[in-house]
Each structure stands twice: as C-alpha cells, then as structure tokens.
mmCIF file of C-alpha atoms and ligand atoms in Angstrom:
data_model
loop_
_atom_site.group_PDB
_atom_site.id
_atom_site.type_symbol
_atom_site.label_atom_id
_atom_site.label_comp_id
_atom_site.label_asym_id
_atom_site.label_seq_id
_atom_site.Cartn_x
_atom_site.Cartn_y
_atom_site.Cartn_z
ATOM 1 C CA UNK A 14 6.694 55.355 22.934
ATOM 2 C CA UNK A 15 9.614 52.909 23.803
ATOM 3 C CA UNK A 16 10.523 50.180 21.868
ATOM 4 C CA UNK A 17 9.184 47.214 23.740
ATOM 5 C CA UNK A 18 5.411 49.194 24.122
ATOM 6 C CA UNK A 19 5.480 49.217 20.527
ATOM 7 C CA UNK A 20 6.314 45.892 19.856
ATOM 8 C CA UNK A 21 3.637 44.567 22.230
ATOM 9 C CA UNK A 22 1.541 46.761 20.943
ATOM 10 C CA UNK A 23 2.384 45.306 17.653
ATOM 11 C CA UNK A 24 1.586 42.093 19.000
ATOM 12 C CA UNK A 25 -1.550 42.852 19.916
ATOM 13 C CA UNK A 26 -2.812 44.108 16.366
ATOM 14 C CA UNK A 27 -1.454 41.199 15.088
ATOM 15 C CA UNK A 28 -3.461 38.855 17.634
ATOM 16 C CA UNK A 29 -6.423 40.664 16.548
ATOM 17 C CA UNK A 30 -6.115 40.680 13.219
ATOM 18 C CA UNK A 31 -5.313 37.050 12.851
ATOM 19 C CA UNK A 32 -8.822 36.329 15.815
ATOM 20 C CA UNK A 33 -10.161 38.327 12.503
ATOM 21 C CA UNK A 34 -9.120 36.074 10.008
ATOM 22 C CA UNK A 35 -10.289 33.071 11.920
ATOM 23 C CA UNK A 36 -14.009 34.460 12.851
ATOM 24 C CA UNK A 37 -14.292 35.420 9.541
ATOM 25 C CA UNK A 38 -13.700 31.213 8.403
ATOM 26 C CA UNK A 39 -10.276 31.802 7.557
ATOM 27 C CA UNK A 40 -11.327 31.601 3.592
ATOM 28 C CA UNK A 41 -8.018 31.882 1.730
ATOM 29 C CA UNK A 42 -7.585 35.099 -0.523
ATOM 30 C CA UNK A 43 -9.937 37.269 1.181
ATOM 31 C CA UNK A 44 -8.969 40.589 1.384
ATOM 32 C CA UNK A 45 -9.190 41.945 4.534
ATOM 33 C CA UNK A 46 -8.267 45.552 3.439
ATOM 34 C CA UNK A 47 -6.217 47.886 2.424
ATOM 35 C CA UNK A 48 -3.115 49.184 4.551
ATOM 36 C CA UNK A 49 -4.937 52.701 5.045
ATOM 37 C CA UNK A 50 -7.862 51.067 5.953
ATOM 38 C CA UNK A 51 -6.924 48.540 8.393
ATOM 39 C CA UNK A 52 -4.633 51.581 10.495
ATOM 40 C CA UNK A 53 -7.919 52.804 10.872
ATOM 41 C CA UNK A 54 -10.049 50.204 11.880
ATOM 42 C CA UNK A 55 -6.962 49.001 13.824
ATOM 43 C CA UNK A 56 -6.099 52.877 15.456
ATOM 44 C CA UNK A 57 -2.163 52.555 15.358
ATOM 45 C CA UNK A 58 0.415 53.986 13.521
ATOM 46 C CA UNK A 59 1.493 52.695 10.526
ATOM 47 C CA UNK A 60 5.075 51.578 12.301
ATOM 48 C CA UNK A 61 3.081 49.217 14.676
ATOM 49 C CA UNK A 62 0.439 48.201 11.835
ATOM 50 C CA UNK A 63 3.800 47.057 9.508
ATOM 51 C CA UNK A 64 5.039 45.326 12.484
ATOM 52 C CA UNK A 65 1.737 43.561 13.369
ATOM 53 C CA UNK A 66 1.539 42.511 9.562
ATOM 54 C CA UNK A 67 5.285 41.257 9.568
ATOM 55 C CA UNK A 68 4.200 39.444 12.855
ATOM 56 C CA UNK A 69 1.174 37.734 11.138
ATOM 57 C CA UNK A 70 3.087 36.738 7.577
ATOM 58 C CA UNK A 71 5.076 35.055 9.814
ATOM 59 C CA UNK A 72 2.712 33.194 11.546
ATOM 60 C CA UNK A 73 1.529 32.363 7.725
ATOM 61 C CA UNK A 74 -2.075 33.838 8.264
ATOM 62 C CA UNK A 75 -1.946 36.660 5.555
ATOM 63 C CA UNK A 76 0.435 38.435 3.466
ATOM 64 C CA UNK A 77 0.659 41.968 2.069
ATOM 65 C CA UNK A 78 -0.561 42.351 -1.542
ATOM 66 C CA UNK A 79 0.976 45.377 -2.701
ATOM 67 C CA UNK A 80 -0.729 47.507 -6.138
ATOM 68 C CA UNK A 81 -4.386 48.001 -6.875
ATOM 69 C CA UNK A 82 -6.571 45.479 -5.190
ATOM 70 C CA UNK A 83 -3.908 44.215 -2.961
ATOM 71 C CA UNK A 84 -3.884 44.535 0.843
ATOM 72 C CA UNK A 85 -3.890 42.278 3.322
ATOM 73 C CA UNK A 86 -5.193 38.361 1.802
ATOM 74 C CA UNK A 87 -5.485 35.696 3.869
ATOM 75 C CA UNK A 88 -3.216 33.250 3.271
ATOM 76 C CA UNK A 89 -3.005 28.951 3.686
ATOM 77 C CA UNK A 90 -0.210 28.007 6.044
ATOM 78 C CA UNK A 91 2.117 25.877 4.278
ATOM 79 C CA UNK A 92 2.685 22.530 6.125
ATOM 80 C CA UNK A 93 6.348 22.374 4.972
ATOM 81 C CA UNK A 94 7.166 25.583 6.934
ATOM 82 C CA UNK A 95 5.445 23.787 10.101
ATOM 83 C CA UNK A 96 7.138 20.546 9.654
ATOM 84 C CA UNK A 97 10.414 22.143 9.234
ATOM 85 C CA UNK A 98 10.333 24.366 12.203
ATOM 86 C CA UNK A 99 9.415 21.447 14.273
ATOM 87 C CA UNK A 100 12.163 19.092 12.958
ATOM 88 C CA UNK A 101 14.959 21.895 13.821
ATOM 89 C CA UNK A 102 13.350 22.620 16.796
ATOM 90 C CA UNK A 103 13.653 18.307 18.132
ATOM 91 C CA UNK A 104 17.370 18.714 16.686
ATOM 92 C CA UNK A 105 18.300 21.586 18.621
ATOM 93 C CA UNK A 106 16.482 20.161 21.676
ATOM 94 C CA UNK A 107 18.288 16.879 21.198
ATOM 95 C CA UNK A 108 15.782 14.607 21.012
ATOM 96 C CA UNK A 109 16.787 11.216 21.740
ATOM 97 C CA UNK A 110 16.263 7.684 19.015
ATOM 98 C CA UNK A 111 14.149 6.289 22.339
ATOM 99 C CA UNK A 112 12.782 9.535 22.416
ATOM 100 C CA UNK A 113 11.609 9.822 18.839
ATOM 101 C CA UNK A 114 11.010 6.109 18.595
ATOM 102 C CA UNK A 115 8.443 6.002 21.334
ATOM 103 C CA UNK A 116 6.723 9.213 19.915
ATOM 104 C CA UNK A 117 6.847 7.615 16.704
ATOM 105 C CA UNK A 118 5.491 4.303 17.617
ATOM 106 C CA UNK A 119 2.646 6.236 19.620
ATOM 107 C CA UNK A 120 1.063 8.172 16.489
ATOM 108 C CA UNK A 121 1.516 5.500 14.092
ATOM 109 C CA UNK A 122 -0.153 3.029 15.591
ATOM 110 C CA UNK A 123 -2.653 5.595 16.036
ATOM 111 C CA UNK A 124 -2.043 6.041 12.344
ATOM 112 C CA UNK A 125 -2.451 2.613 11.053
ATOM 113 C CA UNK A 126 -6.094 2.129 13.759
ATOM 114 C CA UNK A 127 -8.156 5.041 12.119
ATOM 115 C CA UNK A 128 -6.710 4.568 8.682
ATOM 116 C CA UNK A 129 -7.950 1.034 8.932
ATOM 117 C CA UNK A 130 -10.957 1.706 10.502
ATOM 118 C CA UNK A 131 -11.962 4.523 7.986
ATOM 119 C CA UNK A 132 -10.901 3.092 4.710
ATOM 120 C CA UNK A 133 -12.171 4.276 1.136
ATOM 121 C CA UNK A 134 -12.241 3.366 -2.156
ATOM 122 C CA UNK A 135 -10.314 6.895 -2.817
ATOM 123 C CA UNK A 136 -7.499 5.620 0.177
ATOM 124 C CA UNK A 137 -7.289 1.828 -0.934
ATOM 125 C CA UNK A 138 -6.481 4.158 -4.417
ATOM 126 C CA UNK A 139 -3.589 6.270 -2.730
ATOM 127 C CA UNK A 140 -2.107 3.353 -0.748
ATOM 128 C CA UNK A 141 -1.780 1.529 -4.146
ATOM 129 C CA UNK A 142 -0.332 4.465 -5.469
ATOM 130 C CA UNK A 143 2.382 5.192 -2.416
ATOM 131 C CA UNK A 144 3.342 1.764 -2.824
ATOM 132 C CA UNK A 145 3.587 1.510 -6.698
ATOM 133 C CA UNK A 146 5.500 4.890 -6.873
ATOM 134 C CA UNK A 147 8.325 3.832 -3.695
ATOM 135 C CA UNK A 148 8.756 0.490 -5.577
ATOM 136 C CA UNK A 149 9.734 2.813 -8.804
ATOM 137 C CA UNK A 150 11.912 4.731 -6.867
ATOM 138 C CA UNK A 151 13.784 1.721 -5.168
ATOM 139 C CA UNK A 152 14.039 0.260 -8.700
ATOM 140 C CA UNK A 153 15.700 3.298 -10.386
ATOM 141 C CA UNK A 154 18.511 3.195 -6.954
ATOM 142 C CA UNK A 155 16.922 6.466 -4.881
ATOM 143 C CA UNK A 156 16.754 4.756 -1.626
ATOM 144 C CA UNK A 157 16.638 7.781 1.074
ATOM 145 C CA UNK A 158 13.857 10.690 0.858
ATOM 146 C CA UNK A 159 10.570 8.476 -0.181
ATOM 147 C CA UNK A 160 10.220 6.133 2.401
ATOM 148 C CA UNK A 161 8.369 8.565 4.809
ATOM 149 C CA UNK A 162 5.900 8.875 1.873
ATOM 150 C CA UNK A 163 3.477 5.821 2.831
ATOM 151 C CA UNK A 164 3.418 6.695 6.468
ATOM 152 C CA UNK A 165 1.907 10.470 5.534
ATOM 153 C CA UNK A 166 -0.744 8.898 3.359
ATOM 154 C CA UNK A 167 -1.322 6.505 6.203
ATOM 155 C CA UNK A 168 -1.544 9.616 8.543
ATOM 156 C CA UNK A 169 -3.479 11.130 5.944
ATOM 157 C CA UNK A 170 -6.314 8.602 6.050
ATOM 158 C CA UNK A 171 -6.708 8.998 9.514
ATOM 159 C CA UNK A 172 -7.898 11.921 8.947
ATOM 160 C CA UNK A 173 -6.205 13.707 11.655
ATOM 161 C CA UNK A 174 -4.150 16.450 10.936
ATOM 162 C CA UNK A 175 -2.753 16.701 14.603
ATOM 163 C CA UNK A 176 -1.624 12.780 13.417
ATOM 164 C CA UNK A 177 -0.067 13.635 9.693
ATOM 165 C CA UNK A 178 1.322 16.912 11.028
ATOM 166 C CA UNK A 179 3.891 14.727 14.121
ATOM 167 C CA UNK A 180 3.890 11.420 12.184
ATOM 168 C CA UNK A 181 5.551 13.414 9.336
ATOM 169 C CA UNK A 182 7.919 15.088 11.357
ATOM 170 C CA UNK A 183 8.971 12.071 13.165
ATOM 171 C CA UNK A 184 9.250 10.031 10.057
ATOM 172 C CA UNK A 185 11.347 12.841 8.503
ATOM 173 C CA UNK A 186 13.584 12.725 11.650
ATOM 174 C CA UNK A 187 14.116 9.290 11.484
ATOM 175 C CA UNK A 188 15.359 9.698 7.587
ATOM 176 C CA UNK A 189 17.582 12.257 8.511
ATOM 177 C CA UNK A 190 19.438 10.208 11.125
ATOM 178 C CA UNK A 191 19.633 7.243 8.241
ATOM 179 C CA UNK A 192 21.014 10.100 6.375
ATOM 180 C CA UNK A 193 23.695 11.232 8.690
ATOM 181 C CA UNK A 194 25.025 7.356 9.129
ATOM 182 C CA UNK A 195 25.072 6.838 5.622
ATOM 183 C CA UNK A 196 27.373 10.614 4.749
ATOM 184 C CA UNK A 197 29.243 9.954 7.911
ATOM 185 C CA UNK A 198 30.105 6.312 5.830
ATOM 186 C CA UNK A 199 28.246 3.582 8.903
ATOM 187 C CA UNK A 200 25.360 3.141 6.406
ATOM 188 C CA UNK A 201 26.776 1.681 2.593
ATOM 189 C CA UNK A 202 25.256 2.134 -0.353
ATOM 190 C CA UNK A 203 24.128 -1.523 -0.696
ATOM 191 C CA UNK A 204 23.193 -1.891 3.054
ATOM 192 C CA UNK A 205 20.678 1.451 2.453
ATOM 193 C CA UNK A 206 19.099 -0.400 -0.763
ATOM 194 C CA UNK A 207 19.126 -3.319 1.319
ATOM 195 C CA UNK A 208 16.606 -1.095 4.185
ATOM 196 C CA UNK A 209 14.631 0.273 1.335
ATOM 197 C CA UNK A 210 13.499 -3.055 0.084
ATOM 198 C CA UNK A 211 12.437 -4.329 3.529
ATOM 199 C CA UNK A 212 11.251 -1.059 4.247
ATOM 200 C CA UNK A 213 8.733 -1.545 1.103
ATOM 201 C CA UNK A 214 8.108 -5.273 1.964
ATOM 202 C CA UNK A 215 6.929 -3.986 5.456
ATOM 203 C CA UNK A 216 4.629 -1.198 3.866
ATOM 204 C CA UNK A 217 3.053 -3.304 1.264
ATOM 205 C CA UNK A 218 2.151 -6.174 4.545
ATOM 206 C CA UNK A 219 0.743 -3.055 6.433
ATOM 207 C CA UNK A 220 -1.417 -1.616 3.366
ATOM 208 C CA UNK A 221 -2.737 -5.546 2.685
ATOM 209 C CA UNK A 222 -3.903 -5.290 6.374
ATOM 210 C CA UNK A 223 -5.384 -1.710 6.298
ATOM 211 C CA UNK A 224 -7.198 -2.435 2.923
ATOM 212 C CA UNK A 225 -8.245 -5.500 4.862
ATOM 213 C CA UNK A 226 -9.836 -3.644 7.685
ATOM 214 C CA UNK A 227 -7.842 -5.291 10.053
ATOM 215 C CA UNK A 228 -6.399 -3.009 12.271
ATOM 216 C CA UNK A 229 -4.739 -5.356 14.963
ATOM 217 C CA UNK A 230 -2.676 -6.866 12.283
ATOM 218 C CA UNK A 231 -1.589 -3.384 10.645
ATOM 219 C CA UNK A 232 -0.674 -2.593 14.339
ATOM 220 C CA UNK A 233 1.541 -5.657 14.646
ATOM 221 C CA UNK A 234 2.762 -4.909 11.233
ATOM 222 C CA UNK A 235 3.674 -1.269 12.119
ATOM 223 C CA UNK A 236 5.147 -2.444 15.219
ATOM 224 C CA UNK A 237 7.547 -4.671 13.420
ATOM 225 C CA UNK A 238 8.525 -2.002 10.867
ATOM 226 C CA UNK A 239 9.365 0.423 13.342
ATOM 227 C CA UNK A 240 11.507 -1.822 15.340
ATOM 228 C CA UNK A 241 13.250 -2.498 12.220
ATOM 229 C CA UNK A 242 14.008 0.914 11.750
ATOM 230 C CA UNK A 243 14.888 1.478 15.468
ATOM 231 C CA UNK A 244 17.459 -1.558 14.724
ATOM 232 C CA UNK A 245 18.555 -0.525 11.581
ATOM 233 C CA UNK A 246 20.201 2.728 13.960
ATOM 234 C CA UNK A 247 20.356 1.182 16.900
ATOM 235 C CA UNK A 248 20.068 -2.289 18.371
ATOM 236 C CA UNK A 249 18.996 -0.775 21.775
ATOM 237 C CA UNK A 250 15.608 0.686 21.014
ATOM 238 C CA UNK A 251 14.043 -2.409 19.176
ATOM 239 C CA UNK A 252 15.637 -4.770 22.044
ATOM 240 C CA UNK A 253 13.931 -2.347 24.819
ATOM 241 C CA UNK A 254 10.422 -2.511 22.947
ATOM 242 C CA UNK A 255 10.212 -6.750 22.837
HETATM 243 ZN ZN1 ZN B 326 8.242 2.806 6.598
#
C-alpha cells in the first residue's frame, strides 16, 4: 500500500475509534482494549492501528497504557493544550488589537449576562475568592499573569464552555501583548502596577454588579474595563468603541 492510503486509512481508524469513545459517553479511564484486540475489531495492520492511536493521543481522546491492564484508556482533553494551540494559532494568523478587542468585548459581555443571570451561592464564593487572591498577588508586586483569572471564573459561571474556552484565550492574548510592551521597555514597572490596581478596581465594580444580579450594569462595567485595556495598548481601539 502507498504511503498516503495508509495514512488515510489511519485516519479513518482513528475517526472511528474516537465516534467509539464518544457513543460509549466518553467516561474517562475506560479501557477500550488491548492493542491485539482493537487490530481485530478494527481489521488493519498494526502499522495503521499505531498510526490511528498516535492520531487520536493527539487529538487528546485516549492514550496507550502499556503493561498488564493497559491498552487504550480514554483520556480528558486538557484545556491548556486547547487554549494554547488557539493562542499560537491568532499569533501566527496576526490577529489584530481591533480584532481581538471586538472578539473580546463580544464573549464577555456574553460572559458577565449569564454569569449574572445564573448566580450561586457556590459563584458569589469563587468571585470573592478571584478577587481576594488577585488583590494578594498585586500586594506582593506580581502584576502580569493573574489578571485573566477573574474573567475565566466569570466565563466559568456562565456556564458555557464554548464562552470560558475563547474568553480565556482572548484574555491570555491580551496579557501577552501587555507582556511584550513591558520586555520591549513601553510598559514600566510602576505604570504595569499602576494597570493592575485599576484592573482589580474594575473587577471588584463588575463582581458587586454580578452578585447584584444586575447584568446591565456588569455590562457597562465590562465595557469600561475593556476599553481600559484597549487604551492601556492602544488609544485607537477604546476611541473607536465610544
Ligand atoms: Zn480584567
């Protein structure tokens, strides 16, 4: 067989073995066999059933388990892989500050709505929390790397993974481009401290708004944070969205 049959072919185990996984409820550490078994149920050689299984680690469905009892186990994706992936991805596609900051605006005032609308005792717990532990962090001078943190328990709330998944990697983009100012010396050391702390006065007015219930105001709140943000890299993105 030449090389690219196999590797479709290997494609197509894979896509069946991961349709597999998911019809039989995807129920992490569930082994769905043994290697000699599964090139039998499968019917391919053990070349194209290595590939397939390379094909679906990647794809973070299941992962070999070599020794007695292993085989193939399902396996929980890991959401860091994900986010990461999609952050290099926007990089190498050159996404834009407008770009991003539209997005951005989009799913978090999405964010803020359901959050608001669906509070619990649990999530008035976790916003306290966010807030509490960024306020530490500011205090003890780490002032880039934690400020995304409120916005994915926001996301969170809203019980939307679609929602935490993008708001996450947005948020993460916009910290990296804080990031780059500050190593490429347009961001100081006292003007970053300076963001963090209006950063956590914004996200404490948007948490007394979502524990309120009021989701207007945490949308006007949000609104205002972002912009600050947006100015914070660039004037022309928060002037644009008056
Ligand atoms: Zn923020």
């Amino acid at each position: 067989m030449q090389e690219g049959g196999s590797q479709r072919l290997a494609e197509t185990v894979a896509a069946r073995i991961e349709k597999d996984i998911v019809s039989s409820g995807w129920s992490t550490g569930t082994v769905l066999g043994s290697e000699r078994e599964l090139i039998e149920r499968y019917g391919v050689s053990r070349a194209v059933f290595r590939e397939a299984v390379r094909l679906v680690e990647h794809h973070q469905m299941a992962r070999m388990r070599r020794g007695p009892g292993g085989g193939l186990v399902v396996t929980e994706p890991d959401p860091g892989i994900v986010r990461d992936a999609a952050r290099v991805y926007l990089r190498r596609a050159a996404v834009s500050r407008r770009q991003l900051f539209d997005a951005r605006m989009a799913l978090e005032l999405a964010g803020v709505t359901a959050a608001a609308e669906k509070l619990t005792e649990p999530g008035i717990a976790r916003l306290a929390e966010s807030l509490a532990t960024e306020r530490d962090l500011i205090d003890r001078g780490v002032t880039l790397g934690h400020a995304r943190n409120l916005h994915s328990v926001i996301a969170e709330l809203a019980g939307n993974p679609a929602l935490t998944l993008f708001v996450e990697v947005l948020a993460q983009l916009d910290q990296d481009m804080v990031q780059q100012e500050w190593e490429s010396g347009e961001q100081s050391d006292e003007g970053l401290r300076e963001g963090a702390l209006r950063s956590h006065e914004a996200h404490e007015a948007i948490v007394e708004a979502i524990v309120g219930g009021d989701a207007a105001l945490a949308q006007h709140r949000m609104r205002r944070h972002l912009q600050a943000i947006a100015a914070l890299l660039d004037d022309e993105a928060a002037d644009e969205q008056e």
